[in-house]
C-alpha cells in the first residue's frame, strides 16, 4: 500500500495532507460505537476458526456483494435458520471469494480487506484465483499464533476504548467477565433497548419478562416498565456504559398522556402485535422518556435513523437478520419530526444526542443546521453505506460549513469485524487529512488550525462526544 | 477539440486518464436503449431535410433552452397540433439558434453539438451569428452526400448494436424491412407497453384493439389481455428485441386477486378514464405480471422512474408531447415501493431489472444498496438531465462504492438524435477514464484493474446487462 | 489573506481562475435582495455602537454557533423579550467570542469575518483570546471615525444598487427620507407581504388594519383586500421597488372560486387563527393573485422556500425570531406543487419568478429543469446555509448543466450585516472564477466564453434578473 494513498493528487496539497496525517496516524483509537462481540476479550485466548469464519461468514458487506452477482449464500457457508446444510469446505468458499474479488474494485470493502491483508496479516499480494489457497494458508496459520488473539490485536491496534452494542436484555456476562479478568483493555457495553421499545416485535413480551428478571422489577404497567428501564441503564453504567443506541424507524417523538400510555401498555401486555396506530404512539412517547433518562443519567443517546431492515423477505425467512438486505429509505422529515424532542431536551446541557443518517440529502438541509444550533445535538460520522472515502468527502463537504467540526462526534467504525477496525480509522484519518489539506491549500484555514482539527477529528471529538 | 478534454487538470492523473481512454475510445458502440427512428435504416438512402430538421426541430434538449429564454417554439419551426403555420424559413431559424448559441455554454448539449459539428461535419469553428449561414451551408451539403446516409454513419460510428424503443402497438414494419433488406446493421426493437398498461390514457381502449389485431387474440378479459401481451413480446423477440421499457410514474408494484383484476379490467373496457383508485391497482399488478413474463422469457425489464410528463399544459395543448416540459419529480420511496417486486422476483437468476432514476438523492441511499444486494437488479446509467459530465461524476461518486461497477448496466445514450450518439459515448468514455484515473492516482485501484474496468464500462457491462 | 485564496490548487487552473477573477473583482456590487436596515442611510452619520453591536448581536450566523456549544444567548447580550437583563459588558462578550473563535474554522462565517477584519478594519491578525481586547479597540475606534459611516462604506464598497426587504405594512419612511436627502446611493425597498398573506399569524388582523390605513382603502372583503395590495405595491414601486419577496412554507399554489375566497376572507376577519384547512386555500389562491399582479406591474416575484421558522420554541419564547433556529425542511415536491402557478404564468414574458431553495436535492432534480424550461422562471443563487464555497460549488455542479447560467439570477448576498457585503460578493466572484477555470482547463468552454460568463455571474445576471 502506498504511503500517500487516498490523498488528492495535487503535489502541494498532498504534501500538506501527508504532514497532517503523519501527526495523527499513531493516535490511539477511540471506538465508541460498534458491534464487536465482547466474548473475544473474555480470555487471553480465542479460537477464530478459519479465514472464512473470520472474514466472510460474519461480514455482510462481503457476502452481499457476492450474492448480488448470483452466488448463493449457501455456497458461502452462511448458516440457514432451518439447519439445511450449507457449504462447509472453507477452502472452496475462499476460492469462490478470490475468483470474484474483482467485484470489490473501488469499494470500501476492497480497501479494508487490502489493509487487513497487509497490515494485520502481512500479505502484500492482491488476492487472485491463483494465489487464493496460499493466502488462505498464511491467514490460517497466523490466526492460530499467540500474537493474533483478540487481546493482543487490541493492544497492537492501539485501541484506547471499545464500546460494544448490547441488547437491554443481554446478560452482560462477558462484560462482567472481562472486568473480573483483570485485563486492562477498556471494553464497554452500550444500552440498546430496541427489543423492549419496538412493541410490535414478536419477541417483545419475552423481552419484557427478561427485563423483569434482570432488574428484579415486576413490570405490570408503564410506570414499572419505565422504572425497569432506568434500573437496567444503571446496571449498564455500572459496567462502563456511556451511551444508548436506538434503531429508529418510526422517527416520531412526542408525548402522550400518562393514562393513555398505561392503556396502550396494558393492551400490549395482552397482545403487542395487535396495537395498530397505538404502536407509533407507544414508541414516540417512550423515546421522549428515554431522552429524559439520558438528560438525567448522562448516557449519550444515539439515534441511527433510516434503515429498512430485512428488505428481502425470502432471504430473511431462510437466513434471518443481517444478511446485507437492510436498505436505506428516504423521506425523513427530520426537521419536522425532531421538533418535540429537541424542544424539550435540545437546550439541556446534560442531554447529549448523536444522530446518524442514511439519507445524505439531510446532511446540509437538516442535520447540520440542527446540530449547528441545538446545544444537546451532535452529528454522528458517515454511517454504513457512507463510511467510505466518497461518503466521508460528501460528509465533510455538506456538513462542516454549517455545523463546524465541533458539532460533530468524530469517527466511529460501527463494525462487527474486529480486525477491520484499524483499516476503517485509517481511512477516516486519511480522508480528514486530505480534506483539511484542501482547506489549507485554498487558504480557508491555516496550518495551525488544520493540525488542531486533525487531532480533534481523529481522537478528541469522539472522546468528548461520548464523555469518555 | 482538445485531445485531453474533460480530464482532470492534474498532470499525473491526466496521463493515466489519457492512457485508459486511448485503450477504449475505438471500441464498438453498444446502444441498448434509445429513441432513434428505425425508418432511418430501412433503405440505403435517407432524406435528412435541412440542418434545422436534423439538429433543432427533433431535439427538445436544444429548443427547450431557447424557449426558456423567451423564444417562441413557433419561431423555431416546431409544428403546432392545430396546423397553425410556424416559421418555415430554416435559414432564419438557424440564425436565431446561432444568435443564442451562448445559452449552451457549459451544458452537455453544447458539448454534444460541438462534437457533432467537428467529428461528423468537420466544422471546427464555434458557431456564431457571423458564421451561421456558412455553417448551415456546410452541414446542408454534407447531409446530401452519399457518405451521410444513416447506414453509412452507423458504420462510421462503429455501432455494434442499436436498440430502438417501440410501442407495443407498433407494427414493427420498419424493423421487419431492415431485416428483410439484408443490411447487416444490428437494429433491434424494444417492447414499450406504456400505452396498453397505463389504463387511464385516453388512447388505452384503441391500443387494446390494436393489440388484439396484432396478436390475433380476442382481448375480452384480463386473462386474454395478459396472453396477448405475452404473444406480442414473442413477436418483438422474433425481431431481435432483448428488453422491455417502462415509463413508471405510479411506482407501485404489488399483486391483486385474479377476480379483482378481472373486475377492474371489465370496468376499464367500459370506461378506462373513470377507474379512480382502481387504476393504481391495475398498473401495480400488471407490472408484477410484466416482471413474471421477463423472468420467463428472459427479456430485460427497464424501469425509467420519476418524470412528470408534460408539466406545461398550455404548451402541451399547442405542441403535444416531448417539447422539453417533462420535469423530474422526487419523493420516490423506492426502497419501500420496490419491496413486493424485488421480494417476488429479485432473487430469480433469470429475471433482470435495470432501474433508471431522475432523483439523484436515491443513488447512494436506495438504488446502489438495492442493486448491491438483489441478484436480479442492475442500476442503469445516469439518465436524461444527468447524462452529463457532472451527472456522470456524481453517479460514479455515489453509486460505485456501494454497488461496485458490476451491478451497473454500463452506458446507454437514450437519444433520438442519431448523429449525437458518438458524442454521448465519447463523454461517457472520457468521464469513465477520468474517474478511474482518479482511483489509480489515489491508490484505490491499480492500473490493471483500471484498464479492465474501463473496458467493462465502455463496452462489456452494457452487452452483458442486455444479454446481447 | 492570500490573493489566490479559494482557487483550486492545480497551478494551471489557478492561473486561469486568477485572470478571470482579476477581470471582475472590481465590478460594482448589485445587491438585489437582502436585509440591511434602510435607517443606516438616512443621514450622513450613524451610530454603530460597539463592535459587539456591529458584529455579534445582530448576526445570528455568529451567535447560533456559540449557542450550539453551550454558551447562553444572555451571555452574548442578545436581548430578551421580557426585558430580563442580559450581559451588557461588551468587552466581556467580545472576549467570549474570541475564546471560541475556533468554532468558525472552515465555516463561511469564519471567512466573512476574516474578510471584514482585514478589508474593512485593516486587521490582519487572527482573532485570539490574547489579542481580543486590542482588536476590539481597533474596531471600536474605526467605527467612530468619519470614514466608517454607512454612506461612506457604501461608496467604498462600490455598491451600485442595494435592495432592502420591507413589510407590506412598513411605513417606508426611511426610504422616503433617503430619497429626500439628495444622497445619490441607490437604496430600494422590496415588497414583503408575508404579514398580510399568512392569514394564520396572530398579527394578521392588525396588519390588515395597517394596510387599510396606508392605502386609504377600506378592506371589507377579499376584493378590497386585493385592491389594497395592488395599491401598496404601487407605493413601493414609487420608491424604487423592483421586486416582491415571499417566505413560502405552504408551497401550494392554486385558484379557488371568488365566492369561496370571499367566504374565507369573511371568516378570517372574524377570527383568522381558526381557519383550519381554509388557511392553505387562502394562501394558495392569494399567491396566484400575487403572481398575476407581478405579471401586470412587472415586479419580480421572489419565492424563498423551505425554512421551518423558529424551530426552537423555548428560545423563541425568550428571544423571539431570528435567533439561528430557522431550520430547513425537505420534501418539497416543487415539480408537482408549482404546476398551477407555472401553467398560468410561467409562459408569460412579463412575469418573472425567482425561486430560492434550502433543499439542494431539488437543484438538479426539479429547479434546474423548471428554470431551464419556463421563460418566466429563474433560479436564485445558493441561499442561506448554502451561500458558502461548498454550497456554491454544489450549485454550479448541479444547476448549470441543465439550466445554463442564463436561467439563473446571478448573486445576492441576502444579509443584514452590511459590512459583510463585500466579503460575500468576493466569495461568489472567486467561486465563479474557479468554477469557470475548471471548465476552461477541461476544454468545456473557451477563455472568451469564460470571461463573458464571469462578467455575467458577477454583475450582469443580477441586474437583468431584477430589471435594474
PDB file of N, CA and C in Angstrom, chain B residues 2 5-7 9 64-65 67-69 102-103 105-108 114 126 308 311-315 324-325 327-328 330-331 358-360 385-386 388-390 393-394 398, chain C residues 10 13 331 333 335-336 338-339 342-343 347 361 364-366 369-375 397-398 400-404 406-407 441-446 449 452-453 456 464:
ATOM      1  N   UNK B   2      -9.772  19.600 -27.977  1.00  0.00           N
ATOM      2  CA  UNK B   2      -8.517  19.126 -27.408  1.00  0.00           C
ATOM      3  C   UNK B   2      -8.585  17.626 -27.127  1.00  0.00           C
ATOM      4  N   UNK B   5      -9.567  16.668 -23.533  1.00  0.00           N
ATOM      5  CA  UNK B   5     -10.717  17.363 -22.956  1.00  0.00           C
ATOM      6  C   UNK B   5     -11.436  16.499 -21.911  1.00  0.00           C
ATOM      7  N   UNK B   6     -12.005  17.182 -20.943  1.00  0.00           N
ATOM      8  CA  UNK B   6     -12.825  16.611 -19.872  1.00  0.00           C
ATOM      9  C   UNK B   6     -12.011  15.892 -18.790  1.00  0.00           C
ATOM     10  N   UNK B   7     -10.706  15.737 -18.987  1.00  0.00           N
ATOM     11  CA  UNK B   7      -9.912  15.080 -17.947  1.00  0.00           C
ATOM     12  C   UNK B   7      -9.554  16.079 -16.844  1.00  0.00           C
ATOM     13  N   UNK B   9      -7.369  18.258 -14.294  1.00  0.00           N
ATOM     14  CA  UNK B   9      -6.175  19.004 -14.707  1.00  0.00           C
ATOM     15  C   UNK B   9      -4.853  18.466 -14.155  1.00  0.00           C
ATOM     16  N   UNK B  64     -35.787  23.577 -25.984  1.00  0.00           N
ATOM     17  CA  UNK B  64     -36.332  23.999 -24.689  1.00  0.00           C
ATOM     18  C   UNK B  64     -35.426  25.068 -24.046  1.00  0.00           C
ATOM     19  N   UNK B  65     -34.124  24.996 -24.331  1.00  0.00           N
ATOM     20  CA  UNK B  65     -33.245  26.024 -23.789  1.00  0.00           C
ATOM     21  C   UNK B  65     -33.540  27.374 -24.444  1.00  0.00           C
ATOM     22  N   UNK B  67     -36.411  28.190 -25.726  1.00  0.00           N
ATOM     23  CA  UNK B  67     -37.727  28.568 -25.208  1.00  0.00           C
ATOM     24  C   UNK B  67     -37.626  29.198 -23.822  1.00  0.00           C
ATOM     25  N   UNK B  68     -36.753  28.648 -22.997  1.00  0.00           N
ATOM     26  CA  UNK B  68     -36.623  29.158 -21.621  1.00  0.00           C
ATOM     27  C   UNK B  68     -36.156  30.606 -21.596  1.00  0.00           C
ATOM     28  N   UNK B  69     -35.599  31.065 -22.707  1.00  0.00           N
ATOM     29  CA  UNK B  69     -35.140  32.445 -22.776  1.00  0.00           C
ATOM     30  C   UNK B  69     -36.078  33.297 -23.630  1.00  0.00           C
ATOM     31  N   UNK B 102     -24.796  31.018 -27.213  1.00  0.00           N
ATOM     32  CA  UNK B 102     -24.134  31.239 -25.917  1.00  0.00           C
ATOM     33  C   UNK B 102     -24.926  30.615 -24.772  1.00  0.00           C
ATOM     34  N   UNK B 103     -26.210  30.385 -24.962  1.00  0.00           N
ATOM     35  CA  UNK B 103     -27.017  29.780 -23.894  1.00  0.00           C
ATOM     36  C   UNK B 103     -26.518  28.379 -23.537  1.00  0.00           C
ATOM     37  N   UNK B 105     -23.435  27.417 -23.278  1.00  0.00           N
ATOM     38  CA  UNK B 105     -22.115  27.398 -22.637  1.00  0.00           C
ATOM     39  C   UNK B 105     -22.121  26.522 -21.380  1.00  0.00           C
ATOM     40  N   UNK B 106     -21.219  25.579 -21.343  1.00  0.00           N
ATOM     41  CA  UNK B 106     -21.090  24.736 -20.158  1.00  0.00           C
ATOM     42  C   UNK B 106     -22.155  23.669 -20.026  1.00  0.00           C
ATOM     43  N   UNK B 107     -22.985  23.488 -21.049  1.00  0.00           N
ATOM     44  CA  UNK B 107     -24.044  22.473 -20.969  1.00  0.00           C
ATOM     45  C   UNK B 107     -23.664  21.240 -21.794  1.00  0.00           C
ATOM     46  N   UNK B 108     -24.255  20.082 -21.473  1.00  0.00           N
ATOM     47  CA  UNK B 108     -23.972  18.890 -22.280  1.00  0.00           C
ATOM     48  C   UNK B 108     -24.419  19.068 -23.727  1.00  0.00           C
ATOM     49  N   UNK B 114     -20.875  20.557 -30.327  1.00  0.00           N
ATOM     50  CA  UNK B 114     -19.515  20.806 -30.777  1.00  0.00           C
ATOM     51  C   UNK B 114     -18.910  19.536 -31.363  1.00  0.00           C
ATOM     52  N   UNK B 126     -16.363  27.757 -33.819  1.00  0.00           N
ATOM     53  CA  UNK B 126     -17.504  27.885 -32.919  1.00  0.00           C
ATOM     54  C   UNK B 126     -18.633  28.591 -33.679  1.00  0.00           C
ATOM     55  N   UNK B 308     -42.250  13.700 -14.486  1.00  0.00           N
ATOM     56  CA  UNK B 308     -43.591  14.302 -14.528  1.00  0.00           C
ATOM     57  C   UNK B 308     -43.762  14.804 -15.963  1.00  0.00           C
ATOM     58  N   UNK B 311     -45.417  18.854 -18.130  1.00  0.00           N
ATOM     59  CA  UNK B 311     -45.684  19.740 -16.994  1.00  0.00           C
ATOM     60  C   UNK B 311     -46.349  21.032 -17.439  1.00  0.00           C
ATOM     61  N   UNK B 312     -46.048  21.464 -18.644  1.00  0.00           N
ATOM     62  CA  UNK B 312     -46.537  22.748 -19.139  1.00  0.00           C
ATOM     63  C   UNK B 312     -47.788  22.517 -19.996  1.00  0.00           C
ATOM     64  N   UNK B 313     -48.946  22.589 -19.380  1.00  0.00           N
ATOM     65  CA  UNK B 313     -50.196  22.229 -20.052  1.00  0.00           C
ATOM     66  C   UNK B 313     -50.485  23.115 -21.276  1.00  0.00           C
ATOM     67  N   UNK B 314     -50.317  24.450 -21.164  1.00  0.00           N
ATOM     68  CA  UNK B 314     -50.601  25.273 -22.351  1.00  0.00           C
ATOM     69  C   UNK B 314     -49.725  24.889 -23.544  1.00  0.00           C
ATOM     70  N   UNK B 315     -48.468  24.543 -23.273  1.00  0.00           N
ATOM     71  CA  UNK B 315     -47.572  24.135 -24.346  1.00  0.00           C
ATOM     72  C   UNK B 315     -47.976  22.775 -24.897  1.00  0.00           C
ATOM     73  N   UNK B 324     -39.778  19.390 -24.157  1.00  0.00           N
ATOM     74  CA  UNK B 324     -38.859  19.905 -23.138  1.00  0.00           C
ATOM     75  C   UNK B 324     -39.541  20.261 -21.846  1.00  0.00           C
ATOM     76  N   UNK B 325     -40.767  19.820 -21.655  1.00  0.00           N
ATOM     77  CA  UNK B 325     -41.504  20.165 -20.433  1.00  0.00           C
ATOM     78  C   UNK B 325     -41.758  18.936 -19.559  1.00  0.00           C
ATOM     79  N   UNK B 327     -40.551  17.171 -16.485  1.00  0.00           N
ATOM     80  CA  UNK B 327     -39.743  17.632 -15.352  1.00  0.00           C
ATOM     81  C   UNK B 327     -39.663  16.513 -14.304  1.00  0.00           C
ATOM     82  N   UNK B 328     -38.468  16.217 -13.809  1.00  0.00           N
ATOM     83  CA  UNK B 328     -38.375  15.180 -12.776  1.00  0.00           C
ATOM     84  C   UNK B 328     -39.138  15.575 -11.518  1.00  0.00           C
ATOM     85  N   UNK B 330     -39.595  14.252  -7.265  1.00  0.00           N
ATOM     86  CA  UNK B 330     -38.871  13.489  -6.254  1.00  0.00           C
ATOM     87  C   UNK B 330     -39.755  12.600  -5.411  1.00  0.00           C
ATOM     88  N   UNK B 331     -39.243  12.317  -4.229  1.00  0.00           N
ATOM     89  CA  UNK B 331     -40.026  11.555  -3.246  1.00  0.00           C
ATOM     90  C   UNK B 331     -40.373  10.174  -3.752  1.00  0.00           C
ATOM     91  N   UNK B 358     -34.412   9.764 -12.043  1.00  0.00           N
ATOM     92  CA  UNK B 358     -34.121  11.191 -12.196  1.00  0.00           C
ATOM     93  C   UNK B 358     -33.879  11.844 -10.842  1.00  0.00           C
ATOM     94  N   UNK B 359     -33.945  11.054  -9.784  1.00  0.00           N
ATOM     95  CA  UNK B 359     -33.745  11.585  -8.434  1.00  0.00           C
ATOM     96  C   UNK B 359     -32.399  11.096  -7.913  1.00  0.00           C
ATOM     97  N   UNK B 360     -31.375  11.930  -8.100  1.00  0.00           N
ATOM     98  CA  UNK B 360     -30.025  11.524  -7.727  1.00  0.00           C
ATOM     99  C   UNK B 360     -29.866  11.271  -6.228  1.00  0.00           C
ATOM    100  N   UNK B 385     -31.404  14.388 -17.670  1.00  0.00           N
ATOM    101  CA  UNK B 385     -30.757  15.607 -17.199  1.00  0.00           C
ATOM    102  C   UNK B 385     -29.386  15.300 -16.594  1.00  0.00           C
ATOM    103  N   UNK B 386     -29.124  14.064 -16.315  1.00  0.00           N
ATOM    104  CA  UNK B 386     -27.903  13.690 -15.599  1.00  0.00           C
ATOM    105  C   UNK B 386     -26.888  12.963 -16.473  1.00  0.00           C
ATOM    106  N   UNK B 388     -24.542  13.834 -18.229  1.00  0.00           N
ATOM    107  CA  UNK B 388     -23.611  14.929 -18.480  1.00  0.00           C
ATOM    108  C   UNK B 388     -22.327  14.636 -17.715  1.00  0.00           C
ATOM    109  N   UNK B 389     -21.307  15.452 -17.951  1.00  0.00           N
ATOM    110  CA  UNK B 389     -20.042  15.224 -17.238  1.00  0.00           C
ATOM    111  C   UNK B 389     -20.245  15.251 -15.728  1.00  0.00           C
ATOM    112  N   UNK B 390     -20.953  16.251 -15.229  1.00  0.00           N
ATOM    113  CA  UNK B 390     -21.175  16.315 -13.783  1.00  0.00           C
ATOM    114  C   UNK B 390     -22.101  15.199 -13.314  1.00  0.00           C
ATOM    115  N   UNK B 393     -20.107  12.143 -13.060  1.00  0.00           N
ATOM    116  CA  UNK B 393     -19.221  12.205 -11.897  1.00  0.00           C
ATOM    117  C   UNK B 393     -19.993  11.925 -10.614  1.00  0.00           C
ATOM    118  N   UNK B 394     -21.178  12.518 -10.490  1.00  0.00           N
ATOM    119  CA  UNK B 394     -21.996  12.254  -9.300  1.00  0.00           C
ATOM    120  C   UNK B 394     -22.401  10.783  -9.227  1.00  0.00           C
ATOM    121  N   UNK B 398     -21.406   8.396  -6.153  1.00  0.00           N
ATOM    122  CA  UNK B 398     -22.405   7.954  -5.184  1.00  0.00           C
ATOM    123  C   UNK B 398     -22.820   6.499  -5.330  1.00  0.00           C
TER     124      UNK B 398
ATOM    125  N   UNK C  10      -4.548  23.207  -8.520  1.00  0.00           N
ATOM    126  CA  UNK C  10      -3.780  22.954  -9.743  1.00  0.00           C
ATOM    127  C   UNK C  10      -3.257  24.268 -10.323  1.00  0.00           C
ATOM    128  N   UNK C  13      -4.963  25.611 -13.577  1.00  0.00           N
ATOM    129  CA  UNK C  13      -6.330  26.083 -13.333  1.00  0.00           C
ATOM    130  C   UNK C  13      -6.311  27.382 -12.530  1.00  0.00           C
ATOM    131  N   UNK C 331     -38.610  17.582   1.342  1.00  0.00           N
ATOM    132  CA  UNK C 331     -39.846  17.055   0.779  1.00  0.00           C
ATOM    133  C   UNK C 331     -40.664  18.131   0.079  1.00  0.00           C
ATOM    134  N   UNK C 333     -41.486  18.634  -3.236  1.00  0.00           N
ATOM    135  CA  UNK C 333     -42.404  18.323  -4.337  1.00  0.00           C
ATOM    136  C   UNK C 333     -42.689  19.530  -5.210  1.00  0.00           C
ATOM    137  N   UNK C 335     -41.968  20.221  -8.278  1.00  0.00           N
ATOM    138  CA  UNK C 335     -42.474  19.954  -9.620  1.00  0.00           C
ATOM    139  C   UNK C 335     -43.992  19.846  -9.603  1.00  0.00           C
ATOM    140  N   UNK C 336     -44.486  19.088  -8.640  1.00  0.00           N
ATOM    141  CA  UNK C 336     -45.924  18.892  -8.534  1.00  0.00           C
ATOM    142  C   UNK C 336     -46.621  20.180  -8.112  1.00  0.00           C
ATOM    143  N   UNK C 338     -45.740  23.356  -8.052  1.00  0.00           N
ATOM    144  CA  UNK C 338     -45.621  24.586  -8.834  1.00  0.00           C
ATOM    145  C   UNK C 338     -46.444  24.523 -10.108  1.00  0.00           C
ATOM    146  N   UNK C 339     -47.113  23.415 -10.322  1.00  0.00           N
ATOM    147  CA  UNK C 339     -47.728  23.166 -11.621  1.00  0.00           C
ATOM    148  C   UNK C 339     -48.757  24.224 -12.022  1.00  0.00           C
ATOM    149  N   UNK C 342     -47.074  27.766 -12.609  1.00  0.00           N
ATOM    150  CA  UNK C 342     -46.287  27.872 -13.837  1.00  0.00           C
ATOM    151  C   UNK C 342     -47.148  27.679 -15.074  1.00  0.00           C
ATOM    152  N   UNK C 343     -48.181  26.898 -14.967  1.00  0.00           N
ATOM    153  CA  UNK C 343     -49.084  26.756 -16.116  1.00  0.00           C
ATOM    154  C   UNK C 343     -49.794  28.070 -16.413  1.00  0.00           C
ATOM    155  N   UNK C 347     -45.395  30.967 -18.751  1.00  0.00           N
ATOM    156  CA  UNK C 347     -45.104  31.258 -20.158  1.00  0.00           C
ATOM    157  C   UNK C 347     -45.282  32.743 -20.498  1.00  0.00           C
ATOM    158  N   UNK C 361     -31.284  18.955  -2.859  1.00  0.00           N
ATOM    159  CA  UNK C 361     -31.612  17.788  -3.689  1.00  0.00           C
ATOM    160  C   UNK C 361     -32.557  18.172  -4.827  1.00  0.00           C
ATOM    161  N   UNK C 364     -30.781  19.742  -9.096  1.00  0.00           N
ATOM    162  CA  UNK C 364     -30.678  19.058 -10.396  1.00  0.00           C
ATOM    163  C   UNK C 364     -31.974  18.357 -10.750  1.00  0.00           C
ATOM    164  N   UNK C 365     -32.768  18.012  -9.741  1.00  0.00           N
ATOM    165  CA  UNK C 365     -33.946  17.186  -9.984  1.00  0.00           C
ATOM    166  C   UNK C 365     -35.143  18.012 -10.428  1.00  0.00           C
ATOM    167  N   UNK C 366     -35.338  19.192  -9.844  1.00  0.00           N
ATOM    168  CA  UNK C 366     -36.559  19.928 -10.131  1.00  0.00           C
ATOM    169  C   UNK C 366     -36.287  21.362 -10.584  1.00  0.00           C
ATOM    170  N   UNK C 369     -34.313  21.870 -14.120  1.00  0.00           N
ATOM    171  CA  UNK C 369     -35.206  21.556 -15.252  1.00  0.00           C
ATOM    172  C   UNK C 369     -36.357  22.553 -15.406  1.00  0.00           C
ATOM    173  N   UNK C 370     -36.935  23.019 -14.301  1.00  0.00           N
ATOM    174  CA  UNK C 370     -38.027  24.002 -14.415  1.00  0.00           C
ATOM    175  C   UNK C 370     -37.506  25.323 -14.955  1.00  0.00           C
ATOM    176  N   UNK C 371     -36.405  25.815 -14.380  1.00  0.00           N
ATOM    177  CA  UNK C 371     -35.844  27.090 -14.853  1.00  0.00           C
ATOM    178  C   UNK C 371     -35.336  26.964 -16.281  1.00  0.00           C
ATOM    179  N   UNK C 372     -34.899  25.764 -16.637  1.00  0.00           N
ATOM    180  CA  UNK C 372     -34.398  25.523 -17.994  1.00  0.00           C
ATOM    181  C   UNK C 372     -35.511  25.342 -19.015  1.00  0.00           C
ATOM    182  N   UNK C 373     -36.739  25.434 -18.554  1.00  0.00           N
ATOM    183  CA  UNK C 373     -37.861  25.333 -19.493  1.00  0.00           C
ATOM    184  C   UNK C 373     -38.755  26.582 -19.503  1.00  0.00           C
ATOM    185  N   UNK C 374     -39.242  26.993 -18.340  1.00  0.00           N
ATOM    186  CA  UNK C 374     -40.224  28.075 -18.302  1.00  0.00           C
ATOM    187  C   UNK C 374     -39.558  29.442 -18.526  1.00  0.00           C
ATOM    188  N   UNK C 375     -40.060  30.206 -19.465  1.00  0.00           N
ATOM    189  CA  UNK C 375     -39.465  31.526 -19.740  1.00  0.00           C
ATOM    190  C   UNK C 375     -39.520  32.454 -18.531  1.00  0.00           C
ATOM    191  N   UNK C 397     -22.322  22.882  -9.856  1.00  0.00           N
ATOM    192  CA  UNK C 397     -22.242  21.485 -10.287  1.00  0.00           C
ATOM    193  C   UNK C 397     -23.600  20.969 -10.741  1.00  0.00           C
ATOM    194  N   UNK C 398     -24.626  21.242  -9.952  1.00  0.00           N
ATOM    195  CA  UNK C 398     -25.901  20.571 -10.162  1.00  0.00           C
ATOM    196  C   UNK C 398     -26.892  21.374 -11.003  1.00  0.00           C
ATOM    197  N   UNK C 400     -26.003  24.192 -13.401  1.00  0.00           N
ATOM    198  CA  UNK C 400     -25.638  24.898 -14.620  1.00  0.00           C
ATOM    199  C   UNK C 400     -25.717  24.053 -15.876  1.00  0.00           C
ATOM    200  N   UNK C 401     -25.464  22.764 -15.770  1.00  0.00           N
ATOM    201  CA  UNK C 401     -25.532  21.942 -16.984  1.00  0.00           C
ATOM    202  C   UNK C 401     -26.945  21.918 -17.559  1.00  0.00           C
ATOM    203  N   UNK C 402     -27.933  21.883 -16.687  1.00  0.00           N
ATOM    204  CA  UNK C 402     -29.316  21.804 -17.169  1.00  0.00           C
ATOM    205  C   UNK C 402     -29.917  23.174 -17.446  1.00  0.00           C
ATOM    206  N   UNK C 403     -29.714  24.109 -16.519  1.00  0.00           N
ATOM    207  CA  UNK C 403     -30.335  25.424 -16.684  1.00  0.00           C
ATOM    208  C   UNK C 403     -29.487  26.353 -17.540  1.00  0.00           C
ATOM    209  N   UNK C 404     -28.173  26.114 -17.598  1.00  0.00           N
ATOM    210  CA  UNK C 404     -27.281  27.127 -18.156  1.00  0.00           C
ATOM    211  C   UNK C 404     -27.251  28.314 -17.214  1.00  0.00           C
ATOM    212  N   UNK C 406     -27.739  31.255 -17.853  1.00  0.00           N
ATOM    213  CA  UNK C 406     -28.645  32.342 -18.241  1.00  0.00           C
ATOM    214  C   UNK C 406     -30.071  32.148 -17.741  1.00  0.00           C
ATOM    215  N   UNK C 407     -30.345  31.029 -17.115  1.00  0.00           N
ATOM    216  CA  UNK C 407     -31.612  30.869 -16.405  1.00  0.00           C
ATOM    217  C   UNK C 407     -31.429  31.002 -14.891  1.00  0.00           C
ATOM    218  N   UNK C 441     -10.081  24.614 -18.205  1.00  0.00           N
ATOM    219  CA  UNK C 441      -8.951  23.676 -18.177  1.00  0.00           C
ATOM    220  C   UNK C 441      -9.378  22.287 -18.671  1.00  0.00           C
ATOM    221  N   UNK C 442     -10.660  21.987 -18.578  1.00  0.00           N
ATOM    222  CA  UNK C 442     -11.181  20.710 -19.109  1.00  0.00           C
ATOM    223  C   UNK C 442     -11.702  20.871 -20.540  1.00  0.00           C
ATOM    224  N   UNK C 443     -11.458  22.048 -21.136  1.00  0.00           N
ATOM    225  CA  UNK C 443     -11.879  22.308 -22.527  1.00  0.00           C
ATOM    226  C   UNK C 443     -13.383  22.196 -22.727  1.00  0.00           C
ATOM    227  N   UNK C 444     -14.145  22.512 -21.712  1.00  0.00           N
ATOM    228  CA  UNK C 444     -15.605  22.503 -21.863  1.00  0.00           C
ATOM    229  C   UNK C 444     -16.076  23.828 -22.446  1.00  0.00           C
ATOM    230  N   UNK C 445     -15.421  24.903 -22.043  1.00  0.00           N
ATOM    231  CA  UNK C 445     -15.655  26.215 -22.666  1.00  0.00           C
ATOM    232  C   UNK C 445     -14.287  26.811 -22.994  1.00  0.00           C
ATOM    233  N   UNK C 446     -14.277  27.844 -23.825  1.00  0.00           N
ATOM    234  CA  UNK C 446     -13.004  28.510 -24.098  1.00  0.00           C
ATOM    235  C   UNK C 446     -12.868  29.765 -23.234  1.00  0.00           C
ATOM    236  N   UNK C 449     -15.497  32.628 -23.704  1.00  0.00           N
ATOM    237  CA  UNK C 449     -16.769  32.343 -23.045  1.00  0.00           C
ATOM    238  C   UNK C 449     -16.637  32.522 -21.535  1.00  0.00           C
ATOM    239  N   UNK C 452     -16.805  36.147 -20.533  1.00  0.00           N
ATOM    240  CA  UNK C 452     -18.179  36.662 -20.651  1.00  0.00           C
ATOM    241  C   UNK C 452     -19.051  36.130 -19.501  1.00  0.00           C
ATOM    242  N   UNK C 453     -18.883  34.865 -19.188  1.00  0.00           N
ATOM    243  CA  UNK C 453     -19.695  34.261 -18.134  1.00  0.00           C
ATOM    244  C   UNK C 453     -19.327  34.822 -16.760  1.00  0.00           C
ATOM    245  N   UNK C 456     -21.008  38.076 -16.442  1.00  0.00           N
ATOM    246  CA  UNK C 456     -22.446  37.880 -16.247  1.00  0.00           C
ATOM    247  C   UNK C 456     -22.756  37.422 -14.816  1.00  0.00           C
ATOM    248  N   UNK C 464     -30.023  42.085 -14.782  1.00  0.00           N
ATOM    249  CA  UNK C 464     -31.053  41.698 -15.732  1.00  0.00           C
ATOM    250  C   UNK C 464     -32.220  41.004 -15.034  1.00  0.00           C
TER     251      UNK C 464
END
